[in-house]
């Protein structure tokens, strides 16, 4: 089983749609979780951390289910500018090194 | 605020030539530093990380090496590049506590001919 698994997509959605990405991780000892966004040919940028209680930042909502080892990202009212690849990231080990999923590609169309 | 600088942005090198990519961080002390490679259509692969000056941990055996001569400077090197070294190289930093998010430089796109 891969350490961090994501549906590669692509997800093609119209503007204004709600879209959800899911991610599973294999190491139950993982301690921190993040979503990053990567635009084409650019560096990954931190979108949000994921907390056990779930957290929201504007149109973005992240959820963590430790029992199922499952992380989700919900984007509401999607914009053209949301088009990017979304990376699920898990921190584990004594150094807290990050394990990156391969990403889910989102394309928002007018 | 903290900033990370990575250069050059693009590089075209012949097979067998040496490589040196440099990364510097400003606005923080004693950061953890990381080098990643992202091959076309692939995920991020951690190459090296460093928790302090002169301390380098290698994640995968390879044709590359890393050095940290100063607290906020991280260098990726190779004596002889291979075709398989092509890719997008990213430097990142995080605070020295574990399990913190990492922040990336703009990356270097390396093409080997």
PDB file of C-alpha atoms in Angstrom:
ATOM      1  CA  UNK A   1       0.000   0.000   0.000  1.00  0.00           C
ATOM      2  CA  UNK A   2       1.338   3.416  -0.930  1.00  0.00           C
ATOM      3  CA  UNK A   3       2.085   5.756   1.955  1.00  0.00           C
ATOM      4  CA  UNK A   4      -0.230   8.512   0.716  1.00  0.00           C
ATOM      5  CA  UNK A   5      -2.805   7.768  -1.960  1.00  0.00           C
ATOM      6  CA  UNK A   6      -4.915  10.191  -3.932  1.00  0.00           C
ATOM      7  CA  UNK A   7      -7.210   9.916  -6.924  1.00  0.00           C
ATOM      8  CA  UNK A   8      -5.108  11.479  -9.709  1.00  0.00           C
ATOM      9  CA  UNK A   9      -8.149  12.892 -11.493  1.00  0.00           C
ATOM     10  CA  UNK A  10      -8.453  15.034 -13.478  1.00  0.00           C
ATOM     11  CA  UNK A  11     -11.568  16.526 -11.968  1.00  0.00           C
ATOM     12  CA  UNK A  12     -13.230  18.750 -14.555  1.00  0.00           C
ATOM     13  CA  UNK A  13     -15.898  20.933 -12.970  1.00  0.00           C
ATOM     14  CA  UNK A  14     -17.820  24.091 -13.930  1.00  0.00           C
ATOM     15  CA  UNK A  15     -17.369  27.352 -12.081  1.00  0.00           C
ATOM     16  CA  UNK A  16     -19.424  27.454  -8.912  1.00  0.00           C
ATOM     17  CA  UNK A  17     -19.363  23.704  -8.372  1.00  0.00           C
ATOM     18  CA  UNK A  18     -18.438  22.012  -5.135  1.00  0.00           C
ATOM     19  CA  UNK A  19     -15.662  19.461  -5.429  1.00  0.00           C
ATOM     20  CA  UNK A  20     -14.192  17.060  -2.891  1.00  0.00           C
ATOM     21  CA  UNK A  21     -10.792  15.357  -2.856  1.00  0.00           C
ATOM     22  CA  UNK A  22      -9.976  12.343  -0.763  1.00  0.00           C
ATOM     23  CA  UNK A  23      -6.708  10.957   0.477  1.00  0.00           C
ATOM     24  CA  UNK A  24      -5.691   7.915   2.506  1.00  0.00           C
ATOM     25  CA  UNK A  25      -2.462   7.318   4.389  1.00  0.00           C
ATOM     26  CA  UNK A  26      -0.897   4.084   5.533  1.00  0.00           C
ATOM     27  CA  UNK A  27       1.036   5.004   8.688  1.00  0.00           C
ATOM     28  CA  UNK A  28      -1.254   5.205  11.688  1.00  0.00           C
ATOM     29  CA  UNK A  29       1.518   7.015  13.623  1.00  0.00           C
ATOM     30  CA  UNK A  30       1.351  10.021  11.289  1.00  0.00           C
ATOM     31  CA  UNK A  31       1.032  13.183  13.283  1.00  0.00           C
ATOM     32  CA  UNK A  32       0.390  16.163  11.038  1.00  0.00           C
ATOM     33  CA  UNK A  33      -1.509  16.612   7.824  1.00  0.00           C
ATOM     34  CA  UNK A  34      -1.580  19.292   5.150  1.00  0.00           C
ATOM     35  CA  UNK A  35      -3.024  20.186   1.781  1.00  0.00           C
ATOM     36  CA  UNK A  36      -0.739  21.888  -0.727  1.00  0.00           C
ATOM     37  CA  UNK A  37      -1.593  23.402  -4.066  1.00  0.00           C
ATOM     38  CA  UNK A  38       0.762  23.170  -7.051  1.00  0.00           C
ATOM     39  CA  UNK A  39       0.227  25.156 -10.225  1.00  0.00           C
ATOM     40  CA  UNK A  40       1.668  23.851 -13.475  1.00  0.00           C
ATOM     41  CA  UNK A  41       5.480  24.087 -13.491  1.00  0.00           C
ATOM     42  CA  UNK A  42       5.505  25.886 -10.152  1.00  0.00           C
ATOM     43  CA  UNK A  43       6.460  25.001  -6.596  1.00  0.00           C
ATOM     44  CA  UNK A  44       3.929  23.514  -4.138  1.00  0.00           C
ATOM     45  CA  UNK A  45       2.371  26.058  -1.807  1.00  0.00           C
ATOM     46  CA  UNK A  46       0.777  25.339   1.543  1.00  0.00           C
ATOM     47  CA  UNK A  47      -2.999  25.636   1.264  1.00  0.00           C
ATOM     48  CA  UNK A  48      -3.981  24.613   4.776  1.00  0.00           C
ATOM     49  CA  UNK A  49      -3.125  22.388   7.693  1.00  0.00           C
ATOM     50  CA  UNK A  50      -5.639  19.708   8.659  1.00  0.00           C
ATOM     51  CA  UNK A  51      -6.731  19.431  12.271  1.00  0.00           C
ATOM     52  CA  UNK A  52      -8.553  16.590  13.980  1.00  0.00           C
ATOM     53  CA  UNK A  53     -11.619  18.703  14.574  1.00  0.00           C
ATOM     54  CA  UNK A  54     -11.782  19.758  10.938  1.00  0.00           C
ATOM     55  CA  UNK A  55     -11.047  23.280   9.825  1.00  0.00           C
ATOM     56  CA  UNK A  56     -12.305  25.807   7.346  1.00  0.00           C
ATOM     57  CA  UNK A  57     -10.620  28.638   5.485  1.00  0.00           C
ATOM     58  CA  UNK A  58     -13.064  30.562   3.333  1.00  0.00           C
ATOM     59  CA  UNK A  59     -14.306  28.247   0.589  1.00  0.00           C
ATOM     60  CA  UNK A  60     -11.990  25.434   1.677  1.00  0.00           C
ATOM     61  CA  UNK A  61     -12.800  22.830   4.324  1.00  0.00           C
ATOM     62  CA  UNK A  62     -10.416  20.098   5.462  1.00  0.00           C
ATOM     63  CA  UNK A  63     -11.386  17.018   7.447  1.00  0.00           C
ATOM     64  CA  UNK A  64      -9.322  14.321   9.131  1.00  0.00           C
ATOM     65  CA  UNK A  65     -10.525  10.876  10.171  1.00  0.00           C
ATOM     66  CA  UNK A  66      -7.709   9.202  12.115  1.00  0.00           C
ATOM     67  CA  UNK A  67      -9.625   5.952  12.637  1.00  0.00           C
ATOM     68  CA  UNK A  68     -10.021   5.487   8.887  1.00  0.00           C
ATOM     69  CA  UNK A  69      -6.682   7.180   8.055  1.00  0.00           C
ATOM     70  CA  UNK A  70      -8.522   9.434   5.660  1.00  0.00           C
ATOM     71  CA  UNK A  71      -8.195  13.130   4.812  1.00  0.00           C
ATOM     72  CA  UNK A  72     -10.487  15.235   2.661  1.00  0.00           C
ATOM     73  CA  UNK A  73     -10.555  18.675   1.094  1.00  0.00           C
ATOM     74  CA  UNK A  74     -13.799  20.333   0.040  1.00  0.00           C
ATOM     75  CA  UNK A  75     -13.830  23.355  -2.252  1.00  0.00           C
ATOM     76  CA  UNK A  76     -17.101  25.258  -2.490  1.00  0.00           C
ATOM     77  CA  UNK A  77     -18.091  27.732  -5.212  1.00  0.00           C
ATOM     78  CA  UNK A  78     -15.035  26.816  -7.268  1.00  0.00           C
ATOM     79  CA  UNK A  79     -13.290  29.550  -9.250  1.00  0.00           C
ATOM     80  CA  UNK A  80     -11.269  29.375 -12.459  1.00  0.00           C
ATOM     81  CA  UNK A  81      -8.237  30.254 -10.335  1.00  0.00           C
ATOM     82  CA  UNK A  82      -8.703  27.082  -8.277  1.00  0.00           C
ATOM     83  CA  UNK A  83      -7.435  25.047 -11.248  1.00  0.00           C
ATOM     84  CA  UNK A  84      -4.272  23.336 -10.011  1.00  0.00           C
ATOM     85  CA  UNK A  85      -3.007  20.055  -8.606  1.00  0.00           C
ATOM     86  CA  UNK A  86      -3.854  19.468  -4.949  1.00  0.00           C
ATOM     87  CA  UNK A  87      -1.319  17.493  -2.915  1.00  0.00           C
ATOM     88  CA  UNK A  88      -2.223  15.565   0.219  1.00  0.00           C
ATOM     89  CA  UNK A  89       0.727  15.598   2.635  1.00  0.00           C
ATOM     90  CA  UNK A  90       1.402  13.612   5.791  1.00  0.00           C
ATOM     91  CA  UNK A  91       4.153  14.207   8.360  1.00  0.00           C
ATOM     92  CA  UNK A  92       5.601  11.194  10.104  1.00  0.00           C
ATOM     93  CA  UNK A  93       8.693   9.936  11.848  1.00  0.00           C
ATOM     94  CA  UNK A  94      10.851  11.534  14.522  1.00  0.00           C
ATOM     95  CA  UNK A  95      12.034  14.222  12.092  1.00  0.00           C
ATOM     96  CA  UNK A  96       8.505  14.870  10.912  1.00  0.00           C
ATOM     97  CA  UNK A  97       9.457  14.475   7.285  1.00  0.00           C
ATOM     98  CA  UNK A  98       6.622  15.063   4.856  1.00  0.00           C
ATOM     99  CA  UNK A  99       5.260  12.374   2.576  1.00  0.00           C
ATOM    100  CA  UNK A 100       3.572  13.831  -0.482  1.00  0.00           C
ATOM    101  CA  UNK A 101       0.781  12.229  -2.442  1.00  0.00           C
ATOM    102  CA  UNK A 102       1.053  12.435  -6.220  1.00  0.00           C
ATOM    103  CA  UNK A 103      -1.758  14.952  -6.310  1.00  0.00           C
ATOM    104  CA  UNK A 104      -5.238  15.353  -7.736  1.00  0.00           C
ATOM    105  CA  UNK A 105      -5.587  17.607 -10.736  1.00  0.00           C
ATOM    106  CA  UNK A 106      -8.506  20.034 -10.754  1.00  0.00           C
ATOM    107  CA  UNK A 107      -9.663  21.925 -13.826  1.00  0.00           C
ATOM    108  CA  UNK A 108     -12.413  24.504 -13.334  1.00  0.00           C
ATOM    109  CA  UNK A 109     -14.134  25.507 -16.574  1.00  0.00           C
ATOM    110  CA  UNK A 110     -16.203  28.632 -17.303  1.00  0.00           C
TER     111      UNK A 110
ATOM    112  CA  UNK B   1       9.023  37.322   7.256  1.00  0.00           C
ATOM    113  CA  UNK B   2      10.847  34.282   6.009  1.00  0.00           C
ATOM    114  CA  UNK B   3      11.884  33.924   2.387  1.00  0.00           C
ATOM    115  CA  UNK B   4      13.634  31.187   0.458  1.00  0.00           C
ATOM    116  CA  UNK B   5      15.749  31.784  -2.625  1.00  0.00           C
ATOM    117  CA  UNK B   6      16.729  29.109  -5.087  1.00  0.00           C
ATOM    118  CA  UNK B   7      18.733  29.481  -8.266  1.00  0.00           C
ATOM    119  CA  UNK B   8      19.019  29.135 -11.156  1.00  0.00           C
ATOM    120  CA  UNK B   9      15.416  28.846 -12.330  1.00  0.00           C
ATOM    121  CA  UNK B  10      16.327  26.737 -15.354  1.00  0.00           C
ATOM    122  CA  UNK B  11      19.460  24.877 -16.311  1.00  0.00           C
ATOM    123  CA  UNK B  12      20.477  22.835 -19.331  1.00  0.00           C
ATOM    124  CA  UNK B  13      23.532  20.657 -18.812  1.00  0.00           C
ATOM    125  CA  UNK B  14      25.279  17.961 -20.857  1.00  0.00           C
ATOM    126  CA  UNK B  15      25.600  14.412 -19.564  1.00  0.00           C
ATOM    127  CA  UNK B  16      28.727  14.023 -17.449  1.00  0.00           C
ATOM    128  CA  UNK B  17      28.954  17.670 -16.421  1.00  0.00           C
ATOM    129  CA  UNK B  18      28.968  18.799 -12.772  1.00  0.00           C
ATOM    130  CA  UNK B  19      26.055  20.432 -10.994  1.00  0.00           C
ATOM    131  CA  UNK B  20      25.653  22.933  -8.196  1.00  0.00           C
ATOM    132  CA  UNK B  21      22.277  24.279  -7.110  1.00  0.00           C
ATOM    133  CA  UNK B  22      22.073  26.723  -4.256  1.00  0.00           C
ATOM    134  CA  UNK B  23      19.327  27.564  -1.806  1.00  0.00           C
ATOM    135  CA  UNK B  24      19.296  30.193   0.924  1.00  0.00           C
ATOM    136  CA  UNK B  25      16.732  31.068   3.547  1.00  0.00           C
ATOM    137  CA  UNK B  26      16.217  34.446   5.190  1.00  0.00           C
ATOM    138  CA  UNK B  27      14.308  35.522   8.242  1.00  0.00           C
ATOM    139  CA  UNK B  28      14.713  32.415  10.375  1.00  0.00           C
ATOM    140  CA  UNK B  29      17.436  30.624  12.309  1.00  0.00           C
ATOM    141  CA  UNK B  30      18.308  26.940  12.467  1.00  0.00           C
ATOM    142  CA  UNK B  31      15.720  25.835   9.929  1.00  0.00           C
ATOM    143  CA  UNK B  32      15.349  22.283   8.692  1.00  0.00           C
ATOM    144  CA  UNK B  33      16.294  22.259   5.001  1.00  0.00           C
ATOM    145  CA  UNK B  34      15.243  19.850   2.270  1.00  0.00           C
ATOM    146  CA  UNK B  35      15.990  18.993  -1.355  1.00  0.00           C
ATOM    147  CA  UNK B  36      13.278  17.315  -3.429  1.00  0.00           C
ATOM    148  CA  UNK B  37      13.078  16.182  -7.038  1.00  0.00           C
ATOM    149  CA  UNK B  38       9.869  15.992  -9.070  1.00  0.00           C
ATOM    150  CA  UNK B  39      10.151  14.092 -12.328  1.00  0.00           C
ATOM    151  CA  UNK B  40       7.629  14.867 -15.068  1.00  0.00           C
ATOM    152  CA  UNK B  41       4.195  13.577 -14.065  1.00  0.00           C
ATOM    153  CA  UNK B  42       5.517  12.148 -10.807  1.00  0.00           C
ATOM    154  CA  UNK B  43       5.244  12.986  -7.126  1.00  0.00           C
ATOM    155  CA  UNK B  44       7.793  14.767  -4.975  1.00  0.00           C
ATOM    156  CA  UNK B  45      10.749  12.638  -3.950  1.00  0.00           C
ATOM    157  CA  UNK B  46      12.773  13.686  -0.911  1.00  0.00           C
ATOM    158  CA  UNK B  47      16.484  13.558  -1.741  1.00  0.00           C
ATOM    159  CA  UNK B  48      18.207  15.082   1.299  1.00  0.00           C
ATOM    160  CA  UNK B  49      17.350  16.843   4.508  1.00  0.00           C
ATOM    161  CA  UNK B  50      19.402  18.701   7.072  1.00  0.00           C
ATOM    162  CA  UNK B  51      18.673  19.649  10.674  1.00  0.00           C
ATOM    163  CA  UNK B  52      21.855  21.684  11.137  1.00  0.00           C
ATOM    164  CA  UNK B  53      25.175  22.831   9.702  1.00  0.00           C
ATOM    165  CA  UNK B  54      27.116  19.900   8.314  1.00  0.00           C
ATOM    166  CA  UNK B  55      24.298  17.438   9.092  1.00  0.00           C
ATOM    167  CA  UNK B  56      22.939  15.755   5.957  1.00  0.00           C
ATOM    168  CA  UNK B  57      20.609  12.790   5.710  1.00  0.00           C
ATOM    169  CA  UNK B  58      20.115  11.058   2.389  1.00  0.00           C
ATOM    170  CA  UNK B  59      16.800   9.431   1.593  1.00  0.00           C
ATOM    171  CA  UNK B  60      17.699   7.580  -1.586  1.00  0.00           C
ATOM    172  CA  UNK B  61      20.973   6.362  -3.093  1.00  0.00           C
ATOM    173  CA  UNK B  62      21.811   8.462  -6.100  1.00  0.00           C
ATOM    174  CA  UNK B  63      24.245  10.392  -8.147  1.00  0.00           C
ATOM    175  CA  UNK B  64      23.790  13.526  -6.054  1.00  0.00           C
ATOM    176  CA  UNK B  65      25.163  14.952  -2.818  1.00  0.00           C
ATOM    177  CA  UNK B  66      24.184  17.816  -0.528  1.00  0.00           C
ATOM    178  CA  UNK B  67      26.037  20.136   1.798  1.00  0.00           C
ATOM    179  CA  UNK B  68      25.085  22.735   4.383  1.00  0.00           C
ATOM    180  CA  UNK B  69      28.093  25.006   4.879  1.00  0.00           C
ATOM    181  CA  UNK B  70      26.097  27.686   6.706  1.00  0.00           C
ATOM    182  CA  UNK B  71      22.937  27.687   8.820  1.00  0.00           C
ATOM    183  CA  UNK B  72      20.705  29.012   6.049  1.00  0.00           C
ATOM    184  CA  UNK B  73      22.480  27.678   2.968  1.00  0.00           C
ATOM    185  CA  UNK B  74      21.840  24.321   1.337  1.00  0.00           C
ATOM    186  CA  UNK B  75      23.654  23.132  -1.781  1.00  0.00           C
ATOM    187  CA  UNK B  76      22.838  20.233  -4.099  1.00  0.00           C
ATOM    188  CA  UNK B  77      25.728  18.899  -6.171  1.00  0.00           C
ATOM    189  CA  UNK B  78      26.766  16.246  -8.605  1.00  0.00           C
ATOM    190  CA  UNK B  79      30.190  15.433 -10.034  1.00  0.00           C
ATOM    191  CA  UNK B  80      28.804  13.842 -13.212  1.00  0.00           C
ATOM    192  CA  UNK B  81      25.203  14.261 -14.283  1.00  0.00           C
ATOM    193  CA  UNK B  82      23.176  11.417 -15.775  1.00  0.00           C
ATOM    194  CA  UNK B  83      20.209  11.661 -18.137  1.00  0.00           C
ATOM    195  CA  UNK B  84      18.025  10.383 -15.300  1.00  0.00           C
ATOM    196  CA  UNK B  85      18.925  13.439 -13.200  1.00  0.00           C
ATOM    197  CA  UNK B  86      16.568  15.573 -15.283  1.00  0.00           C
ATOM    198  CA  UNK B  87      13.677  16.993 -13.302  1.00  0.00           C
ATOM    199  CA  UNK B  88      12.307  19.813 -11.215  1.00  0.00           C
ATOM    200  CA  UNK B  89      14.453  20.363  -8.107  1.00  0.00           C
ATOM    201  CA  UNK B  90      12.895  22.046  -5.134  1.00  0.00           C
ATOM    202  CA  UNK B  91      14.463  23.362  -1.961  1.00  0.00           C
ATOM    203  CA  UNK B  92      12.277  23.754   1.122  1.00  0.00           C
ATOM    204  CA  UNK B  93      12.571  24.869   4.717  1.00  0.00           C
ATOM    205  CA  UNK B  94      10.618  24.323   7.901  1.00  0.00           C
ATOM    206  CA  UNK B  95      10.987  25.360  11.506  1.00  0.00           C
ATOM    207  CA  UNK B  96      13.128  22.938  13.440  1.00  0.00           C
ATOM    208  CA  UNK B  97      10.253  21.412  15.435  1.00  0.00           C
ATOM    209  CA  UNK B  98       9.009  18.186  13.851  1.00  0.00           C
ATOM    210  CA  UNK B  99       5.832  17.733  11.868  1.00  0.00           C
ATOM    211  CA  UNK B 100       5.655  21.300  10.601  1.00  0.00           C
ATOM    212  CA  UNK B 101       4.709  22.390   7.069  1.00  0.00           C
ATOM    213  CA  UNK B 102       7.496  23.047   4.614  1.00  0.00           C
ATOM    214  CA  UNK B 103       7.839  26.104   2.420  1.00  0.00           C
ATOM    215  CA  UNK B 104       9.313  25.775  -1.025  1.00  0.00           C
ATOM    216  CA  UNK B 105      11.580  27.839  -3.219  1.00  0.00           C
ATOM    217  CA  UNK B 106      10.655  28.536  -6.832  1.00  0.00           C
ATOM    218  CA  UNK B 107      12.482  25.430  -8.031  1.00  0.00           C
ATOM    219  CA  UNK B 108      15.106  24.713 -10.673  1.00  0.00           C
ATOM    220  CA  UNK B 109      14.089  22.965 -13.875  1.00  0.00           C
ATOM    221  CA  UNK B 110      17.094  20.845 -14.908  1.00  0.00           C
ATOM    222  CA  UNK B 111      17.368  19.319 -18.366  1.00  0.00           C
ATOM    223  CA  UNK B 112      20.195  16.948 -19.197  1.00  0.00           C
ATOM    224  CA  UNK B 113      21.169  16.609 -22.855  1.00  0.00           C
TER     225      UNK B 113
END
